[in-house]
Coordinates of C-alpha atoms and ligand atoms in Angstrom, one line a residue:
M1 CA 236.4 27.3 286.8
K2 CA 236.2 30.2 284.3
T3 CA 234.8 33.3 286.2
I4 CA 234.2 36.9 285.4
Y5 CA 233.2 38.0 288.9
I6 CA 237.2 38.2 289.5
K7 CA 239.2 39.9 287.2
D8 CA 242.8 38.9 286.3
E9 CA 244.3 42.1 287.4
E10 CA 242.3 41.8 290.8
L11 CA 243.8 38.1 291.2
S12 CA 247.4 39.2 290.2
F13 CA 247.5 42.3 292.7
A14 CA 246.1 40.0 295.3
Q15 CA 248.9 37.5 294.6
E16 CA 251.5 40.5 295.1
L17 CA 249.8 40.8 298.4
L18 CA 250.2 37.1 299.4
D19 CA 254.2 37.4 298.4
F20 CA 254.3 40.5 300.4
I21 CA 253.1 38.8 303.4
E22 CA 255.0 35.7 303.0
E23 CA 257.9 37.9 303.2
S24 CA 256.8 39.8 306.2
P25 CA 256.7 37.4 309.2
S26 CA 257.5 40.3 311.7
S27 CA 257.1 43.9 311.6
F28 CA 260.8 44.2 311.1
H29 CA 260.4 42.3 307.9
A30 CA 257.5 44.1 306.8
V31 CA 259.5 47.2 306.9
E32 CA 262.1 45.5 304.8
S33 CA 259.4 44.4 302.4
V34 CA 258.0 47.9 302.1
K35 CA 261.7 49.3 301.3
K36 CA 261.9 46.7 298.5
L37 CA 258.9 48.3 296.8
L38 CA 260.1 51.9 297.5
I39 CA 263.6 51.7 296.5
P40 CA 263.2 50.7 292.8
Q41 CA 260.7 53.6 292.5
G42 CA 263.5 56.3 293.4
F43 CA 262.8 56.5 297.3
R44 CA 266.1 57.2 299.4
E45 CA 266.5 56.5 302.8
L46 CA 267.0 59.5 304.9
S47 CA 268.8 59.3 308.5
F48 CA 267.1 61.1 311.3
D49 CA 270.6 62.5 312.3
E50 CA 271.5 64.2 308.9
K51 CA 270.4 67.5 308.2
W52 CA 267.9 67.2 305.5
S53 CA 267.8 69.3 302.3
L54 CA 264.7 68.7 300.4
T55 CA 263.3 69.8 297.1
P56 CA 259.7 69.3 295.4
G57 CA 259.5 66.0 293.9
G58 CA 262.1 64.4 296.1
K59 CA 261.1 60.6 297.3
F60 CA 262.3 59.6 300.7
F61 CA 261.8 57.3 303.7
V62 CA 263.1 57.1 307.4
T63 CA 262.6 54.3 309.5
R64 CA 262.4 53.9 313.4
N65 CA 263.5 50.7 315.1
N66 CA 263.5 49.1 312.0
S67 CA 259.8 48.2 312.5
A68 CA 258.1 51.6 311.8
L69 CA 258.8 53.4 308.5
I70 CA 257.6 56.9 306.9
A71 CA 257.9 57.4 303.2
F72 CA 257.1 60.6 301.6
M73 CA 257.2 62.4 298.1
V74 CA 257.6 66.1 298.6
G75 CA 254.7 68.4 297.1
Q76 CA 255.3 70.6 294.2
G77 CA 252.6 73.1 295.5
E78 CA 253.0 75.5 298.6
P79 CA 252.8 73.6 301.8
E80 CA 250.8 76.1 303.6
K81 CA 248.0 75.8 300.9
H82 CA 248.3 72.0 299.8
G83 CA 249.5 70.4 302.9
F84 CA 249.9 66.6 303.4
R85 CA 247.9 63.5 302.0
L86 CA 248.5 61.0 304.8
I87 CA 247.8 57.4 304.8
A88 CA 248.8 55.4 308.0
A89 CA 248.7 51.8 308.8
H90 CA 250.4 49.3 311.0
T91 CA 253.2 46.7 310.5
D92 CA 252.7 44.6 313.5
S93 CA 250.0 41.6 314.0
P94 CA 249.0 39.6 317.2
S95 CA 251.5 36.7 317.9
F96 CA 253.6 35.3 320.7
R97 CA 257.0 36.7 321.6
I98 CA 259.9 34.2 322.8
K99 CA 260.7 35.2 326.4
P100 CA 264.4 35.5 327.6
L101 CA 265.8 32.2 328.6
P102 CA 262.9 30.6 326.9
E103 CA 263.8 26.9 327.2
I104 CA 261.4 24.7 329.3
M105 CA 261.9 20.8 329.6
T106 CA 259.2 18.5 330.0
E107 CA 260.1 15.3 332.0
G108 CA 263.5 15.2 330.5
H109 CA 261.9 14.6 327.0
Y110 CA 260.4 17.7 325.3
L111 CA 261.9 21.2 324.9
K112 CA 259.4 23.8 324.7
L113 CA 259.7 27.5 324.3
N114 CA 258.4 30.1 327.0
V115 CA 256.4 32.7 325.2
E116 CA 254.5 35.8 326.0
T117 CA 251.4 36.7 324.1
Y118 CA 251.7 39.8 321.9
G119 CA 248.3 41.7 321.3
G120 CA 245.1 39.8 321.1
P121 CA 245.4 36.7 319.0
I122 CA 242.6 34.1 318.9
L123 CA 244.5 31.6 320.9
N124 CA 242.8 28.3 319.6
T125 CA 243.7 29.4 315.9
W126 CA 247.4 28.7 316.6
L127 CA 246.9 25.2 317.9
D128 CA 248.2 22.4 315.8
R129 CA 249.8 24.8 313.2
P130 CA 253.2 24.5 311.8
L131 CA 254.8 27.5 313.1
A132 CA 258.0 29.3 312.2
L133 CA 260.3 31.8 313.9
G134 CA 260.8 35.5 312.9
G135 CA 262.1 38.8 314.1
R136 CA 265.3 40.3 314.7
I137 CA 268.6 39.1 316.5
I138 CA 271.1 41.7 317.9
Q139 CA 274.9 41.0 317.7
R140 CA 277.8 42.2 319.3
G141 CA 278.7 45.5 317.5
K142 CA 282.2 47.8 317.4
S143 CA 281.0 49.4 320.5
P144 CA 278.3 48.8 323.2
F145 CA 276.1 51.6 321.6
S146 CA 276.4 50.2 318.1
P147 CA 275.2 46.6 318.1
Q148 CA 274.4 45.0 314.8
T149 CA 271.0 44.0 314.0
K150 CA 270.1 41.1 311.6
L151 CA 266.8 39.7 310.4
F152 CA 266.1 36.3 311.2
Y153 CA 263.1 34.1 309.5
S154 CA 263.4 30.4 310.0
K155 CA 260.9 29.9 307.0
R156 CA 260.4 26.3 307.5
P157 CA 258.2 25.1 310.3
L158 CA 260.3 24.8 313.5
L159 CA 257.4 24.7 316.3
V160 CA 254.1 23.6 317.1
I161 CA 251.5 24.1 320.0
P162 CA 249.5 20.8 320.1
N163 CA 246.0 20.7 321.1
L164 CA 244.9 18.0 323.9
A165 CA 243.2 15.0 322.4
I166 CA 239.4 15.1 323.0
H167 CA 239.4 11.8 324.7
I168 CA 241.4 13.5 327.9
N169 CA 239.5 16.9 327.3
R170 CA 235.8 15.8 326.7
R171 CA 234.4 19.3 327.1
V172 CA 236.7 20.7 324.4
N173 CA 233.8 21.6 322.3
E174 CA 231.7 23.4 324.8
G175 CA 234.1 26.4 324.8
L176 CA 237.9 25.9 325.0
E177 CA 239.8 28.1 327.8
L178 CA 243.5 28.4 327.1
N179 CA 245.9 29.8 329.7
K180 CA 248.5 31.7 328.0
Q181 CA 251.3 30.8 330.3
K182 CA 250.5 27.0 330.5
D183 CA 248.6 26.2 327.1
M184 CA 250.4 28.2 324.4
L185 CA 254.1 27.0 324.9
P186 CA 255.3 25.8 321.4
L187 CA 257.2 22.5 321.2
L188 CA 260.7 23.0 319.6
T189 CA 262.4 19.5 319.9
Q190 CA 262.7 16.2 321.6
I191 CA 265.6 15.5 323.8
T192 CA 267.8 12.7 322.5
E193 CA 270.9 11.1 323.7
G194 CA 274.1 13.0 322.9
L195 CA 272.0 16.3 322.4
Q196 CA 273.2 19.3 323.9
K197 CA 270.5 20.1 326.4
E198 CA 270.8 23.9 327.1
G199 CA 271.1 26.7 324.8
M200 CA 269.6 24.8 321.9
L201 CA 267.6 27.8 320.5
M202 CA 270.6 30.1 320.8
N203 CA 272.8 27.3 319.1
H204 CA 270.4 27.2 316.3
L205 CA 270.3 30.9 315.7
A206 CA 274.0 31.2 315.9
E207 CA 274.4 28.2 313.4
T208 CA 271.8 29.9 311.0
L209 CA 273.4 33.4 311.3
H210 CA 277.2 31.9 311.0
C211 CA 278.3 33.5 314.5
L212 CA 279.2 32.2 317.9
P213 CA 276.3 32.0 320.6
E214 CA 278.0 34.4 322.9
D215 CA 277.9 37.1 320.1
I216 CA 274.0 37.2 320.1
L217 CA 273.3 39.6 322.8
D218 CA 269.5 39.7 322.4
F219 CA 266.7 38.9 320.2
D220 CA 263.1 40.1 319.2
L221 CA 261.6 36.8 318.0
F222 CA 258.0 36.0 317.3
L223 CA 256.2 32.8 316.4
C224 CA 254.6 33.2 313.0
E225 CA 252.2 31.0 310.6
S226 CA 254.4 29.1 308.3
E227 CA 252.2 28.5 305.2
K228 CA 251.7 30.9 302.8
G229 CA 248.4 32.5 302.0
C230 CA 246.2 31.4 299.3
F231 CA 243.1 31.8 297.3
I232 CA 239.9 30.2 298.5
G233 CA 236.3 29.7 296.9
L234 CA 234.7 28.8 293.9
Q235 CA 235.7 31.6 292.0
Q236 CA 238.9 32.3 293.8
E237 CA 237.1 35.4 295.4
F238 CA 238.6 35.0 299.1
I239 CA 242.3 35.4 300.2
S240 CA 243.1 33.2 303.2
S241 CA 246.3 34.4 304.9
A242 CA 248.0 35.4 308.0
R243 CA 248.5 38.9 309.0
L244 CA 246.0 40.6 306.6
D245 CA 245.5 42.9 309.3
D246 CA 247.3 45.1 308.8
L247 CA 249.8 44.1 306.0
A248 CA 247.0 44.3 303.3
M249 CA 246.7 48.1 304.0
I250 CA 250.4 48.5 304.2
H251 CA 250.9 46.6 300.8
A252 CA 248.2 48.9 299.3
G253 CA 249.5 52.0 300.6
T254 CA 252.8 51.3 299.6
W255 CA 251.9 50.4 296.0
A256 CA 250.2 53.6 295.8
I257 CA 252.8 55.9 297.0
A258 CA 255.7 54.0 295.0
Q259 CA 253.6 54.7 291.7
A260 CA 252.0 58.0 292.6
K261 CA 252.5 61.0 290.3
S262 CA 254.2 64.0 292.0
S263 CA 251.2 66.2 293.3
L264 CA 251.0 69.6 294.8
A265 CA 250.3 68.0 298.1
T266 CA 253.1 66.2 300.0
Q267 CA 252.2 62.5 300.0
V268 CA 252.9 60.4 303.1
L269 CA 252.8 56.9 304.3
A270 CA 253.1 56.2 307.8
C271 CA 253.8 52.6 308.6
F272 CA 253.6 52.1 312.5
D273 CA 254.5 49.4 314.7
H274 CA 252.7 48.3 318.1
E275 CA 249.3 49.0 317.1
E276 CA 248.2 45.6 318.8
C277 CA 249.5 46.6 322.0
G278 CA 248.3 50.2 322.2
S279 CA 250.7 52.1 320.0
T280 CA 252.6 53.8 322.8
S281 CA 256.0 52.9 321.8
K282 CA 258.7 55.5 320.0
Q283 CA 257.7 53.6 316.7
G284 CA 254.0 53.6 317.7
A285 CA 251.3 56.0 316.4
A286 CA 251.1 57.4 319.9
S287 CA 254.8 58.7 319.5
P288 CA 255.8 62.1 318.0
L289 CA 257.4 60.3 315.2
L290 CA 255.0 61.4 312.3
S291 CA 254.5 65.1 313.5
H292 CA 258.3 65.4 313.8
V293 CA 258.9 64.0 310.3
L294 CA 256.3 66.2 308.8
E295 CA 257.7 69.3 310.5
R296 CA 261.2 68.4 309.3
I297 CA 259.8 68.0 305.5
L298 CA 259.0 71.7 305.7
L299 CA 262.0 72.7 307.9
A300 CA 264.2 71.0 305.2
Q301 CA 262.7 73.0 302.5
K302 CA 263.5 76.5 304.7
K303 CA 259.7 76.8 305.7
D304 CA 259.1 77.7 309.3
R305 CA 256.8 76.2 312.1
E306 CA 254.1 78.7 311.4
T307 CA 253.9 77.1 307.8
Y308 CA 253.7 73.6 309.4
F309 CA 250.7 74.6 311.1
Q310 CA 249.2 76.0 308.0
A311 CA 249.8 72.8 306.3
L312 CA 248.2 70.8 308.9
E313 CA 245.0 72.7 308.1
H314 CA 245.1 71.7 304.6
S315 CA 245.9 68.1 305.4
F316 CA 244.2 64.9 305.4
L317 CA 244.6 61.3 307.1
I318 CA 243.4 58.0 306.0
S319 CA 243.9 55.7 308.8
A320 CA 243.8 52.3 307.0
D321 CA 243.3 49.2 309.3
M322 CA 241.2 46.3 308.3
A323 CA 237.2 46.2 309.1
H324 CA 234.9 43.3 310.2
A325 CA 232.8 41.6 307.4
L326 CA 229.4 40.1 308.2
H327 CA 230.1 36.8 309.5
P328 CA 228.1 33.9 307.6
N329 CA 227.5 31.9 310.7
S330 CA 227.0 34.6 313.3
S331 CA 225.3 37.4 311.5
E332 CA 223.5 38.4 314.9
K333 CA 226.7 39.8 316.0
H334 CA 226.5 42.6 313.8
D335 CA 224.5 45.9 313.5
P336 CA 221.2 45.1 312.1
I337 CA 221.5 47.3 309.0
N338 CA 225.1 48.1 308.3
R339 CA 226.6 44.7 307.4
P340 CA 229.8 45.1 305.3
I341 CA 230.5 42.0 303.0
L342 CA 233.7 40.6 301.6
N343 CA 234.4 41.9 298.1
G344 CA 232.0 44.8 298.7
G345 CA 234.6 47.5 298.8
P346 CA 236.6 49.3 301.6
V347 CA 234.5 50.0 304.7
I348 CA 234.3 53.4 306.5
K349 CA 234.3 52.7 310.2
I350 CA 232.2 54.8 312.5
S351 CA 231.7 55.1 316.2
A352 CA 229.6 57.6 318.1
N353 CA 232.2 57.4 320.8
Q354 CA 235.2 58.1 318.7
S355 CA 236.7 54.7 318.6
Y356 CA 237.1 55.8 315.0
T357 CA 238.1 59.4 313.9
T358 CA 235.5 59.3 311.2
D359 CA 233.0 62.1 311.0
A360 CA 230.3 63.0 308.3
E361 CA 232.7 65.3 306.5
S362 CA 235.7 62.9 306.4
A363 CA 233.3 60.1 305.3
A364 CA 232.1 62.4 302.6
I365 CA 235.3 62.9 301.5
F366 CA 236.3 59.2 301.4
T367 CA 233.0 58.4 299.6
A368 CA 233.6 60.9 296.9
L369 CA 237.2 59.5 296.3
C370 CA 235.8 56.0 295.9
Q371 CA 233.2 57.4 293.4
Q372 CA 235.9 58.9 291.6
V373 CA 237.4 55.5 290.7
N374 CA 234.2 53.5 290.6
V375 CA 234.8 51.7 293.9
P376 CA 231.7 50.7 296.0
V377 CA 232.0 52.0 299.5
Q378 CA 230.5 50.3 303.0
K379 CA 229.9 51.5 306.3
F380 CA 230.6 49.6 309.5
V381 CA 229.3 50.4 313.0
N382 CA 229.2 48.2 316.0
R383 CA 226.2 46.6 317.2
S384 CA 225.1 48.9 320.0
D385 CA 225.7 46.2 322.9
E386 CA 229.1 45.3 321.5
R387 CA 232.3 47.4 322.4
G388 CA 234.2 46.8 319.3
G389 CA 237.9 47.6 318.6
S390 CA 239.8 50.7 317.8
T391 CA 242.7 51.6 315.8
I392 CA 245.6 54.1 314.8
G393 CA 243.2 56.8 313.6
P394 CA 242.1 58.3 317.3
I395 CA 245.6 57.7 318.6
S396 CA 247.2 59.7 315.8
S397 CA 244.7 62.5 316.4
T398 CA 246.1 63.2 319.9
H399 CA 249.4 64.1 318.2
L400 CA 248.5 65.4 315.0
D401 CA 245.8 68.2 314.3
V402 CA 244.2 67.0 311.1
R403 CA 241.2 65.9 309.6
S404 CA 241.0 62.1 309.1
V405 CA 238.8 59.2 308.7
D406 CA 239.2 55.5 309.5
I407 CA 238.6 52.9 307.0
G408 CA 239.8 49.5 306.0
N409 CA 239.1 46.5 303.8
P410 CA 236.5 43.9 305.3
V411 CA 237.9 40.5 306.8
L412 CA 236.7 37.6 308.6
A413 CA 238.4 36.2 311.6
M414 CA 240.4 39.2 312.5
H415 CA 243.4 38.2 314.7
S416 CA 243.1 34.7 313.9
I417 CA 246.5 33.2 312.5
R418 CA 244.7 33.0 309.2
E419 CA 242.3 35.8 308.3
L420 CA 239.9 36.0 305.3
G421 CA 239.6 38.8 303.1
G422 CA 238.2 39.6 299.7
V423 CA 240.4 39.4 296.3
K424 CA 238.4 42.4 294.8
D425 CA 238.8 44.9 297.6
H426 CA 242.5 44.9 297.6
L427 CA 242.8 46.3 294.1
A428 CA 239.9 48.6 295.0
I429 CA 241.5 50.2 298.0
A430 CA 244.9 50.6 296.1
K431 CA 243.0 52.4 293.6
V432 CA 241.4 54.7 296.2
F433 CA 244.8 55.3 297.8
S434 CA 246.1 56.3 294.4
V435 CA 243.5 58.9 293.5
F436 CA 243.7 60.3 297.2
Y437 CA 247.4 60.8 296.9
E438 CA 247.0 62.5 293.4
T439 CA 243.8 64.6 293.8
V440 CA 244.4 68.0 294.8
Ligands
ZN1 ZN1 244.9 46.2 312.6

């Protein structure tokens, strides 16, 4: 069907997002995917333990734990006058983490894996789906303090969490209660004659990595959706994909900083891990990671701490995390008036009780940026009797004294294994991020 609603450039940018998400089954892979977009544009990795020497226009990034990344382009202006232009998003998504000694046998026939829920997934969406395994594996290194890290992604579906048939669970459609320890364990394999019955996962990992099982000292492995995202709708206007929250914002932010022109302000993209469990890790938004990097950016230009505090005064943070769109079957769940829709443009998130950092002034700044690139903007507030969620903005605010706004593109089914976003919104937010980085 020929459509004029969705432009070719919008569809092709959304396709880039689907490719990016497919390559990013875990926060570790997401950081690699971000690097792949930054390095060809001249960004160079800095190490925390080297002495930095930075000059205006320089493009760099640092990583923490291989699951968080901060990229920046040093501003051409005076930091105490032009400050930082910051975009922050998160690399992690709700999932299930493989526990230590994970193999559990059922009646001598089935081998399933013991898993721990990560963040707040909608549990029933993970049932009956072909699941892959992704994350990192830590191998023995030269010394105990320098183990080797390798990314692991099975790509092909390895596991499944089967539903219980309706015939033996007659009340399933009256509301399904799933126990995280009992009902969410994925089936890995069937025990057959001659098959080694112990250490099967470790053996599989070792085989894939061409090493001995005893050289694998530990792992951070997660279940993930194995089917790539796709477009849905008569006009291909919807994006159906895993991990739109928050890889859509990571992708748009990376694209914007990768192609940004040098500006008077220092442009920064912060990709934090562990938002889904409260951000309180050394690579989360509640750590001093970002504030330390910003201060070092100035110290490495022979500026002092006083300049750093002056620079913060002229800085602005966009905390970018997905927002709830109006649900077609449950419209009563939303605020009666403020009802963002898919493909209606980015959403400013507002909460009187400060679950979001937005205030009238920061909302006005974001609105003006959207208007500058002819992007429509929407507003979200919770129904007054719903608690709603929060995000990295308020957490960052406890560590970084800068003005900020919480925004994100609208999605349906947030935290489902498969979320639904709008094709038009993705290019729209990338344009807003670009103009944000480049406008003085
Ligand atoms: Zn999120």
